[in-house]
Amino acid sequence: MAHRPKRTFRQRAADSSDSDGAEESPAEPGAPRELPAPGSAEEGPPSGGGRAQVAGRPHRVRGTRGRGRGRVWASSRRAAKAAPRADEGSESRTLDVSTDEEDEIHHSSESKDDQGLSSDSSSSLGEKELSSTVKIPDAAFIQAARRKRELARAQDDYISLDVEHTSSISGMKTESEDDPESEPDDHEKRIPFTLKPQTLRQRMAEESISRNEETSEESQEDEKQDTWEQQQMRKAVKIIEERDIDLSRGSGSSKVKKFDTSISFPPVNLEIIKKQLNTRLTLLQETHRSHLREYEKYVQDVKSSKSTIQNLESSSNQALNCKFYKSMKIYVENLIDCLNEKIINIQEIESSMHALLLKQAMTFMKRRQDELKHESTYLQQLSRKDETSTSGNVAVDEKTQWILEEIESRRTKRRQARVLSGNCNHQEGTSSDDELPSAEMIDFQKSQGDILQKQKKVFEDVQDDFCNIQNILLKFQQWREKFPDSYYEAFISLCIPKLLNPLIRVQLIDWNPLKLDSTGLKEMPWFKSVEEFMDSSIEDSKKESSSDKKVLSMIINKTIIPRLTDFVEFLWDPLSTSQTTSLITHCRVILEEHSTCENEVSKSKQDLLKSIVSRMKKAVEDDVFIPLYPKSAVENKTSPLSKFQERQFWSGLKLFRNILLWNGLLTDDTLQELGLGKLLNRYLIIALLNATPGPDVVKKCNQVAACLPEKWFENSAMRTSIPQLENFIQFLLQSAHKLSRSEFRDEVEEIILILVKIKALNQAESFIGEHHLDHLKSLIKED
């Protein structure tokens, strides 16, 4: 046998789904098959064109099946390329198929698909010249193969692959039946071992197709991936559906197969059918009657329930209880809905008022700091000018000059107002410089009036039962009187402060605790209503420790103290005596008279006191400034430097007095640290040491001692004063020594009285004995 040449199949540039489909298509049992035309005869020697068509057609069938189960996009783009490629690849496939067919002819007794392969073994006329020496089987083997093929054709087990030339095949079959010897033997068939040379057109077409495929493959990679995933999902779904269909068909066929026709059924007549129908009807009627009985039972239950409800409603106690609880539930729900709707508007109005007051407070604070800065700078330049030259003129810019004129203008107005009021003992520097220009005051009043108008309109569309605190408390009071057990079990005393919070906040919008003329808490309508509610609770409750007694404390804790804390942190000026006095008054009412619930008030109270201490520390650090000038510059009491130093000293002393006004609310340690440690010893004592001893110094010392709380010196056994006053006591003794040598002996007596007041008795006795002032010993004994 001649040596087979190497196969030259060209690899297709397609995806894996095409090749898989092509390989699986012959093995699928459900593949469509073409039956041979009736009357077809045995195959004759096929022509070369038939061989090419037979070799090309299986390729197209397999490609179509592969694309049907593969990607969708390939079916439209590659169909146009299949036709030219069928002819181009026919020669390369012919070699493979014909070679395989020769092997299967030699082993025809073992192959069932002999006829299909024999049809593919036809070759072209031009290829007959390419023959080779093969092994020739004997006549018996050839006859056996012929009989097997005829038997297969008789049993319709023959599939014609060349559907386009059925007429020629049938003609060949007729001739073969007439003359069985006319069919060529296997040894007479020629087997081509070389490829058919391609024409120029075929080569050009193949090159253009390969180039187009290469360019399109890169652009289609991403689309292939997505489409492949979609096809795999559809395959999975399709396989499951086909499996279900096969299972259903298999079960149906099995049932059909299991059917045994030999089994005989009993005879059926009209009587039997009638009997069965009557039986079925009887069962349905019984079921219907049972359903009717159940329905009647349910109807009776509904009627009974309705009558029970009516009886309960008609009964006196239970009906009243039910109606009251129901009405109370509806009332509380409506009240909560109303407050939830109004709370946003209330918060906006509160924010507007707070922003307006904050703007005014920041204006005063910034103006005071700017004026202090410009005036001190001007006086510092003036003192330097006095030291270097005799002329007192100093160059001042326009802004500084305008500020100085404004300061002096306001001071002049305050002096005139004090003269008219008869207050002649006022000291410069103790006034609260909180006057606003007329234009700014008009704008402030207008903005405040607009906010108060909005406040009045908050509940103008609400009934009194939902916005009047007295009416709301009356509802809960009725509940407490009628059903006290359920009232206390519901913890209504914990809910009332939360319900009244928005309504109280509305009344507090125009309340400024920093003004002396502000309304006191006890005079407010909500305060009186809550007190009446608590008083009635004490009368109605059998228990002395009623939870309603804590309602007012909880309202103060949840509503009033947070508002006071905001005023202290952002609006309070510790240098203002009027603001401090008013604030202390309100804080005493809140923290002393209404601290029955210590555990609940403690946290809010501590927060408020911390805010007060923090604000005073800030004032000491930022607002106290006492300059020190040479004694020669301040000896003249009418000079600008002396006047400025005096004003700043009295301003610091004013803050010292305001800090000590918190005695009883703040702890003694806190006040001593702030007033004595940070302010007296750090600023006031230094200013006194820089002054010339005399009546003015003694007057200032008297004012310092007058500010000290008497509670600190109530212990009669005290012989020495508190440690923080040690520097002040030493200054008093030093001043007394200097004054005792001059004509100011009356001032020495005043200093001794100051020492006795602050319980510096040991120091006073030592001073009297040292200077032989026996007439002053009576002052110590009287104490």
mmCIF file of N, CA and C in Angstrom, residues 272-371:
data_model
loop_
_atom_site.group_PDB
_atom_site.id
_atom_site.type_symbol
_atom_site.label_atom_id
_atom_site.label_comp_id
_atom_site.label_asym_id
_atom_site.label_seq_id
_atom_site.Cartn_x
_atom_site.Cartn_y
_atom_site.Cartn_z
ATOM 1 N N ILE A 272 -75.274 0.730 36.537
ATOM 2 C CA ILE A 272 -74.036 0.927 37.324
ATOM 3 C C ILE A 272 -73.631 2.400 37.345
ATOM 4 N N ILE A 273 -73.681 3.050 36.203
ATOM 5 C CA ILE A 273 -73.331 4.475 36.118
ATOM 6 C C ILE A 273 -74.272 5.309 36.972
ATOM 7 N N LYS A 274 -75.556 4.992 36.890
ATOM 8 C CA LYS A 274 -76.548 5.748 37.672
ATOM 9 C C LYS A 274 -76.296 5.580 39.173
ATOM 10 N N LYS A 275 -75.958 4.359 39.575
ATOM 11 C CA LYS A 275 -75.690 4.114 40.986
ATOM 12 C C LYS A 275 -74.485 4.905 41.482
ATOM 13 N N GLN A 276 -73.439 4.928 40.677
ATOM 14 C CA GLN A 276 -72.251 5.690 41.064
ATOM 15 C C GLN A 276 -72.533 7.182 41.144
ATOM 16 N N LEU A 277 -73.328 7.680 40.223
ATOM 17 C CA LEU A 277 -73.665 9.107 40.250
ATOM 18 C C LEU A 277 -74.504 9.442 41.469
ATOM 19 N N ASN A 278 -75.419 8.579 41.816
ATOM 20 C CA ASN A 278 -76.232 8.824 43.008
ATOM 21 C C ASN A 278 -75.386 8.831 44.275
ATOM 22 N N THR A 279 -74.440 7.911 44.331
ATOM 23 C CA THR A 279 -73.533 7.883 45.489
ATOM 24 C C THR A 279 -72.730 9.185 45.605
ATOM 25 N N ARG A 280 -72.212 9.638 44.457
ATOM 26 C CA ARG A 280 -71.452 10.893 44.438
ATOM 27 C C ARG A 280 -72.319 12.074 44.840
ATOM 28 N N LEU A 281 -73.549 12.098 44.365
ATOM 29 C CA LEU A 281 -74.470 13.182 44.692
ATOM 30 C C LEU A 281 -74.776 13.192 46.185
ATOM 31 N N THR A 282 -74.931 12.028 46.755
ATOM 32 C CA THR A 282 -75.226 11.944 48.188
ATOM 33 C C THR A 282 -74.067 12.507 49.017
ATOM 34 N N LEU A 283 -72.856 12.159 48.638
ATOM 35 C CA LEU A 283 -71.694 12.689 49.348
ATOM 36 C C LEU A 283 -71.616 14.212 49.257
ATOM 37 N N LEU A 284 -71.883 14.759 48.085
ATOM 38 C CA LEU A 284 -71.844 16.211 47.912
ATOM 39 C C LEU A 284 -72.926 16.892 48.730
ATOM 40 N N GLN A 285 -74.105 16.283 48.770
ATOM 41 C CA GLN A 285 -75.189 16.879 49.552
ATOM 42 C C GLN A 285 -74.846 16.877 51.045
ATOM 43 N N GLU A 286 -74.256 15.810 51.529
ATOM 44 C CA GLU A 286 -73.862 15.774 52.935
ATOM 45 C C GLU A 286 -72.806 16.843 53.239
ATOM 46 N N THR A 287 -71.872 16.987 52.333
ATOM 47 C CA THR A 287 -70.850 18.032 52.518
ATOM 48 C C THR A 287 -71.489 19.417 52.536
ATOM 49 N N HIS A 288 -72.450 19.622 51.635
ATOM 50 C CA HIS A 288 -73.130 20.919 51.583
ATOM 51 C C HIS A 288 -73.899 21.194 52.880
ATOM 52 N N ARG A 289 -74.559 20.179 53.386
ATOM 53 C CA ARG A 289 -75.308 20.364 54.634
ATOM 54 C C ARG A 289 -74.366 20.673 55.809
ATOM 55 N N SER A 290 -73.196 20.036 55.830
ATOM 56 C CA SER A 290 -72.234 20.338 56.899
ATOM 57 C C SER A 290 -71.735 21.784 56.804
ATOM 58 N N HIS A 291 -71.529 22.240 55.587
ATOM 59 C CA HIS A 291 -71.110 23.629 55.397
ATOM 60 C C HIS A 291 -72.201 24.593 55.822
ATOM 61 N N LEU A 292 -73.431 24.244 55.533
ATOM 62 C CA LEU A 292 -74.540 25.105 55.965
ATOM 63 C C LEU A 292 -74.617 25.174 57.481
ATOM 64 N N ARG A 293 -74.401 24.066 58.149
ATOM 65 C CA ARG A 293 -74.431 24.070 59.607
ATOM 66 C C ARG A 293 -73.308 24.954 60.181
ATOM 67 N N GLU A 294 -72.120 24.848 59.573
ATOM 68 C CA GLU A 294 -71.024 25.697 60.022
ATOM 69 C C GLU A 294 -71.324 27.173 59.788
ATOM 70 N N TYR A 295 -71.901 27.464 58.640
ATOM 71 C CA TYR A 295 -72.251 28.853 58.338
ATOM 72 C C TYR A 295 -73.251 29.404 59.344
ATOM 73 N N GLU A 296 -74.282 28.616 59.656
ATOM 74 C CA GLU A 296 -75.269 29.064 60.641
ATOM 75 C C GLU A 296 -74.626 29.266 62.017
ATOM 76 N N LYS A 297 -73.677 28.415 62.353
ATOM 77 C CA LYS A 297 -72.984 28.572 63.627
ATOM 78 C C LYS A 297 -72.193 29.874 63.670
ATOM 79 N N TYR A 298 -71.476 30.196 62.576
ATOM 80 C CA TYR A 298 -70.713 31.441 62.517
ATOM 81 C C TYR A 298 -71.632 32.653 62.595
ATOM 82 N N VAL A 299 -72.755 32.591 61.912
ATOM 83 C CA VAL A 299 -73.706 33.705 61.970
ATOM 84 C C VAL A 299 -74.186 33.919 63.397
ATOM 85 N N GLN A 300 -74.467 32.844 64.088
ATOM 86 C CA GLN A 300 -74.906 32.960 65.478
ATOM 87 C C GLN A 300 -73.790 33.544 66.363
ATOM 88 N N ASP A 301 -72.557 33.139 66.091
ATOM 89 C CA ASP A 301 -71.443 33.690 66.866
ATOM 90 C C ASP A 301 -71.309 35.196 66.650
ATOM 91 N N VAL A 302 -71.466 35.625 65.424
ATOM 92 C CA VAL A 302 -71.380 37.063 65.134
ATOM 93 C C VAL A 302 -72.480 37.824 65.853
ATOM 94 N N LYS A 303 -73.694 37.305 65.789
ATOM 95 C CA LYS A 303 -74.798 37.958 66.483
ATOM 96 C C LYS A 303 -74.549 38.002 67.988
ATOM 97 N N SER A 304 -74.049 36.912 68.528
ATOM 98 C CA SER A 304 -73.769 36.875 69.955
ATOM 99 C C SER A 304 -72.693 37.890 70.344
ATOM 100 N N SER A 305 -71.664 38.025 69.506
ATOM 101 C CA SER A 305 -70.602 38.990 69.799
ATOM 102 C C SER A 305 -71.127 40.420 69.754
ATOM 103 N N LYS A 306 -71.943 40.700 68.765
ATOM 104 C CA LYS A 306 -72.533 42.044 68.676
ATOM 105 C C LYS A 306 -73.403 42.352 69.888
ATOM 106 N N SER A 307 -74.192 41.399 70.289
ATOM 107 C CA SER A 307 -75.036 41.629 71.459
ATOM 108 C C SER A 307 -74.201 41.818 72.720
ATOM 109 N N THR A 308 -73.087 41.073 72.815
ATOM 110 C CA THR A 308 -72.208 41.245 73.968
ATOM 111 C C THR A 308 -71.604 42.641 74.002
ATOM 112 N N ILE A 309 -71.201 43.112 72.824
ATOM 113 C CA ILE A 309 -70.639 44.469 72.747
ATOM 114 C C ILE A 309 -71.673 45.508 73.158
ATOM 115 N N GLN A 310 -72.879 45.329 72.681
ATOM 116 C CA GLN A 310 -73.943 46.261 73.057
ATOM 117 C C GLN A 310 -74.225 46.214 74.553
ATOM 118 N N ASN A 311 -74.230 45.032 75.110
ATOM 119 C CA ASN A 311 -74.479 44.913 76.546
ATOM 120 C C ASN A 311 -73.378 45.574 77.361
ATOM 121 N N LEU A 312 -72.132 45.377 76.899
ATOM 122 C CA LEU A 312 -71.025 45.997 77.617
ATOM 123 C C LEU A 312 -71.063 47.523 77.504
ATOM 124 N N GLU A 313 -71.419 47.984 76.315
ATOM 125 C CA GLU A 313 -71.514 49.424 76.145
ATOM 126 C C GLU A 313 -72.661 50.024 76.939
ATOM 127 N N SER A 314 -73.718 49.290 77.055
ATOM 128 C CA SER A 314 -74.873 49.794 77.802
ATOM 129 C C SER A 314 -74.669 49.737 79.314
ATOM 130 N N SER A 315 -73.795 48.858 79.790
ATOM 131 C CA SER A 315 -73.538 48.775 81.228
ATOM 132 C C SER A 315 -72.831 50.041 81.685
ATOM 133 N N SER A 316 -73.019 50.479 82.903
ATOM 134 C CA SER A 316 -72.586 51.788 83.387
ATOM 135 C C SER A 316 -71.070 51.882 83.520
ATOM 136 N N ASN A 317 -70.461 51.094 84.373
ATOM 137 C CA ASN A 317 -69.047 51.236 84.692
ATOM 138 C C ASN A 317 -68.148 50.901 83.509
ATOM 139 N N GLN A 318 -68.360 49.753 82.927
ATOM 140 C CA GLN A 318 -67.498 49.321 81.837
ATOM 141 C C GLN A 318 -67.632 50.235 80.626
ATOM 142 N N ALA A 319 -68.815 50.688 80.365
ATOM 143 C CA ALA A 319 -69.008 51.587 79.226
ATOM 144 C C ALA A 319 -68.270 52.902 79.456
ATOM 145 N N LEU A 320 -68.408 53.433 80.648
ATOM 146 C CA LEU A 320 -67.709 54.680 80.948
ATOM 147 C C LEU A 320 -66.201 54.508 80.883
ATOM 148 N N ASN A 321 -65.716 53.414 81.405
ATOM 149 C CA ASN A 321 -64.277 53.157 81.355
ATOM 150 C C ASN A 321 -63.783 53.081 79.923
ATOM 151 N N CYS A 322 -64.518 52.310 79.141
ATOM 152 C CA CYS A 322 -64.109 52.137 77.739
ATOM 153 C C CYS A 322 -64.161 53.461 76.989
ATOM 154 N N LYS A 323 -65.236 54.205 77.182
ATOM 155 C CA LYS A 323 -65.365 55.484 76.485
ATOM 156 C C LYS A 323 -64.276 56.464 76.932
ATOM 157 N N PHE A 324 -63.993 56.480 78.229
ATOM 158 C CA PHE A 324 -62.988 57.423 78.716
ATOM 159 C C PHE A 324 -61.597 57.080 78.176
ATOM 160 N N TYR A 325 -61.221 55.815 78.256
ATOM 161 C CA TYR A 325 -59.899 55.425 77.759
ATOM 162 C C TYR A 325 -59.784 55.655 76.255
ATOM 163 N N LYS A 326 -60.883 55.378 75.573
ATOM 164 C CA LYS A 326 -60.860 55.594 74.125
ATOM 165 C C LYS A 326 -60.725 57.074 73.804
ATOM 166 N N SER A 327 -61.494 57.912 74.489
ATOM 167 C CA SER A 327 -61.400 59.356 74.250
ATOM 168 C C SER A 327 -60.034 59.895 74.657
ATOM 169 N N MET A 328 -59.471 59.356 75.755
ATOM 170 C CA MET A 328 -58.156 59.814 76.190
ATOM 171 C C MET A 328 -57.086 59.405 75.188
ATOM 172 N N LYS A 329 -57.212 58.237 74.648
ATOM 173 C CA LYS A 329 -56.246 57.775 73.641
ATOM 174 C C LYS A 329 -56.294 58.669 72.400
ATOM 175 N N ILE A 330 -57.497 58.961 71.956
ATOM 176 C CA ILE A 330 -57.640 59.823 70.776
ATOM 177 C C ILE A 330 -57.105 61.217 71.066
ATOM 178 N N TYR A 331 -57.377 61.711 72.272
ATOM 179 C CA TYR A 331 -56.915 63.059 72.627
ATOM 180 C C TYR A 331 -55.382 63.130 72.651
ATOM 181 N N VAL A 332 -54.752 62.148 73.258
ATOM 182 C CA VAL A 332 -53.288 62.160 73.337
ATOM 183 C C VAL A 332 -52.656 62.034 71.948
ATOM 184 N N GLU A 333 -53.247 61.198 71.104
ATOM 185 C CA GLU A 333 -52.719 61.061 69.747
ATOM 186 C C GLU A 333 -52.828 62.378 68.984
ATOM 187 N N ASN A 334 -53.973 63.045 69.101
ATOM 188 C CA ASN A 334 -54.136 64.334 68.420
ATOM 189 C C ASN A 334 -53.191 65.391 68.990
ATOM 190 N N LEU A 335 -52.986 65.358 70.302
ATOM 191 C CA LEU A 335 -52.066 66.309 70.917
ATOM 192 C C LEU A 335 -50.636 66.104 70.423
ATOM 193 N N ILE A 336 -50.234 64.857 70.344
ATOM 194 C CA ILE A 336 -48.875 64.566 69.861
ATOM 195 C C ILE A 336 -48.718 64.974 68.406
ATOM 196 N N ASP A 337 -49.733 64.711 67.594
ATOM 197 C CA ASP A 337 -49.671 65.127 66.187
ATOM 198 C C ASP A 337 -49.561 66.644 66.069
ATOM 199 N N CYS A 338 -50.325 67.344 66.884
ATOM 200 C CA CYS A 338 -50.280 68.810 66.854
ATOM 201 C C CYS A 338 -48.904 69.332 67.241
ATOM 202 N N LEU A 339 -48.336 68.800 68.297
ATOM 203 C CA LEU A 339 -47.027 69.263 68.761
ATOM 204 C C LEU A 339 -45.914 68.898 67.780
ATOM 205 N N ASN A 340 -46.018 67.732 67.182
ATOM 206 C CA ASN A 340 -45.013 67.348 66.181
ATOM 207 C C ASN A 340 -45.042 68.270 64.977
ATOM 208 N N GLU A 341 -46.211 68.741 64.650
ATOM 209 C CA GLU A 341 -46.329 69.646 63.515
ATOM 210 C C GLU A 341 -45.816 71.042 63.850
ATOM 211 N N LYS A 342 -45.985 71.466 65.092
ATOM 212 C CA LYS A 342 -45.619 72.832 65.473
ATOM 213 C C LYS A 342 -44.177 72.950 65.963
ATOM 214 N N ILE A 343 -43.562 71.854 66.314
ATOM 215 C CA ILE A 343 -42.248 71.923 66.940
ATOM 216 C C ILE A 343 -41.206 72.520 65.995
ATOM 217 N N ILE A 344 -41.329 72.267 64.699
ATOM 218 C CA ILE A 344 -40.355 72.817 63.745
ATOM 219 C C ILE A 344 -40.448 74.337 63.712
ATOM 220 N N ASN A 345 -41.676 74.854 63.687
ATOM 221 C CA ASN A 345 -41.862 76.301 63.691
ATOM 222 C C ASN A 345 -41.355 76.918 64.989
ATOM 223 N N ILE A 346 -41.572 76.222 66.091
ATOM 224 C CA ILE A 346 -41.092 76.729 67.390
ATOM 225 C C ILE A 346 -39.565 76.799 67.396
ATOM 226 N N GLN A 347 -38.919 75.786 66.884
ATOM 227 C CA GLN A 347 -37.452 75.785 66.853
ATOM 228 C C GLN A 347 -36.914 76.915 65.980
ATOM 229 N N GLU A 348 -37.566 77.192 64.863
ATOM 230 C CA GLU A 348 -37.126 78.284 63.989
ATOM 231 C C GLU A 348 -37.245 79.632 64.697
ATOM 232 N N ILE A 349 -38.343 79.847 65.402
ATOM 233 C CA ILE A 349 -38.525 81.121 66.111
ATOM 234 C C ILE A 349 -37.503 81.242 67.238
ATOM 235 N N GLU A 350 -37.273 80.166 67.970
ATOM 236 C CA GLU A 350 -36.254 80.193 69.017
ATOM 237 C C GLU A 350 -34.879 80.527 68.452
ATOM 238 N N SER A 351 -34.549 79.915 67.335
ATOM 239 C CA SER A 351 -33.241 80.176 66.720
ATOM 240 C C SER A 351 -33.125 81.630 66.276
ATOM 241 N N SER A 352 -34.202 82.187 65.746
ATOM 242 C CA SER A 352 -34.168 83.585 65.308
ATOM 243 C C SER A 352 -33.949 84.528 66.489
ATOM 244 N N MET A 353 -34.668 84.303 67.575
ATOM 245 C CA MET A 353 -34.487 85.154 68.756
ATOM 246 C C MET A 353 -33.095 84.997 69.350
ATOM 247 N N HIS A 354 -32.621 83.776 69.415
ATOM 248 C CA HIS A 354 -31.270 83.555 69.956
ATOM 249 C C HIS A 354 -30.218 84.230 69.081
ATOM 250 N N ALA A 355 -30.363 84.142 67.772
ATOM 251 C CA ALA A 355 -29.395 84.784 66.870
ATOM 252 C C ALA A 355 -29.432 86.302 67.021
ATOM 253 N N LEU A 356 -30.624 86.862 67.218
ATOM 254 C CA LEU A 356 -30.731 88.315 67.391
ATOM 255 C C LEU A 356 -30.043 88.764 68.680
ATOM 256 N N LEU A 357 -30.292 88.080 69.771
ATOM 257 C CA LEU A 357 -29.645 88.439 71.043
ATOM 258 C C LEU A 357 -28.141 88.191 70.999
ATOM 259 N N LEU A 358 -27.722 87.138 70.333
ATOM 260 C CA LEU A 358 -26.296 86.848 70.226
ATOM 261 C C LEU A 358 -25.578 87.931 69.419
ATOM 262 N N LYS A 359 -26.220 88.392 68.363
ATOM 263 C CA LYS A 359 -25.617 89.458 67.556
ATOM 264 C C LYS A 359 -25.427 90.718 68.398
ATOM 265 N N GLN A 360 -26.413 91.068 69.223
ATOM 266 C CA GLN A 360 -26.294 92.243 70.087
ATOM 267 C C GLN A 360 -25.191 92.058 71.125
ATOM 268 N N ALA A 361 -25.120 90.882 71.744
ATOM 269 C CA ALA A 361 -24.089 90.639 72.749
ATOM 270 C C ALA A 361 -22.688 90.685 72.145
ATOM 271 N N MET A 362 -22.537 90.100 70.966
ATOM 272 C CA MET A 362 -21.232 90.126 70.322
ATOM 273 C C MET A 362 -20.861 91.544 69.899
ATOM 274 N N THR A 363 -21.841 92.343 69.555
ATOM 275 C CA THR A 363 -21.555 93.741 69.205
ATOM 276 C C THR A 363 -20.979 94.490 70.405
ATOM 277 N N PHE A 364 -21.604 94.345 71.577
ATOM 278 C CA PHE A 364 -21.103 95.002 72.782
ATOM 279 C C PHE A 364 -19.702 94.513 73.144
ATOM 280 N N MET A 365 -19.497 93.216 73.089
ATOM 281 C CA MET A 365 -18.201 92.661 73.489
ATOM 282 C C MET A 365 -17.089 93.113 72.544
ATOM 283 N N LYS A 366 -17.364 93.066 71.260
ATOM 284 C CA LYS A 366 -16.339 93.464 70.293
ATOM 285 C C LYS A 366 -16.053 94.964 70.396
ATOM 286 N N ARG A 367 -17.098 95.755 70.604
ATOM 287 C CA ARG A 367 -16.875 97.200 70.737
ATOM 288 C C ARG A 367 -16.043 97.517 71.972
ATOM 289 N N ARG A 368 -16.302 96.853 73.075
ATOM 290 C CA ARG A 368 -15.536 97.103 74.289
ATOM 291 C C ARG A 368 -14.075 96.719 74.110
ATOM 292 N N GLN A 369 -13.825 95.587 73.489
ATOM 293 C CA GLN A 369 -12.446 95.161 73.299
ATOM 294 C C GLN A 369 -11.708 96.080 72.320
ATOM 295 N N ASP A 370 -12.375 96.483 71.248
ATOM 296 C CA ASP A 370 -11.742 97.391 70.289
ATOM 297 C C ASP A 370 -11.452 98.749 70.922
ATOM 298 N N GLU A 371 -12.411 99.275 71.689
ATOM 299 C CA GLU A 371 -12.197 100.569 72.327
ATOM 300 C C GLU A 371 -11.074 100.494 73.351
#
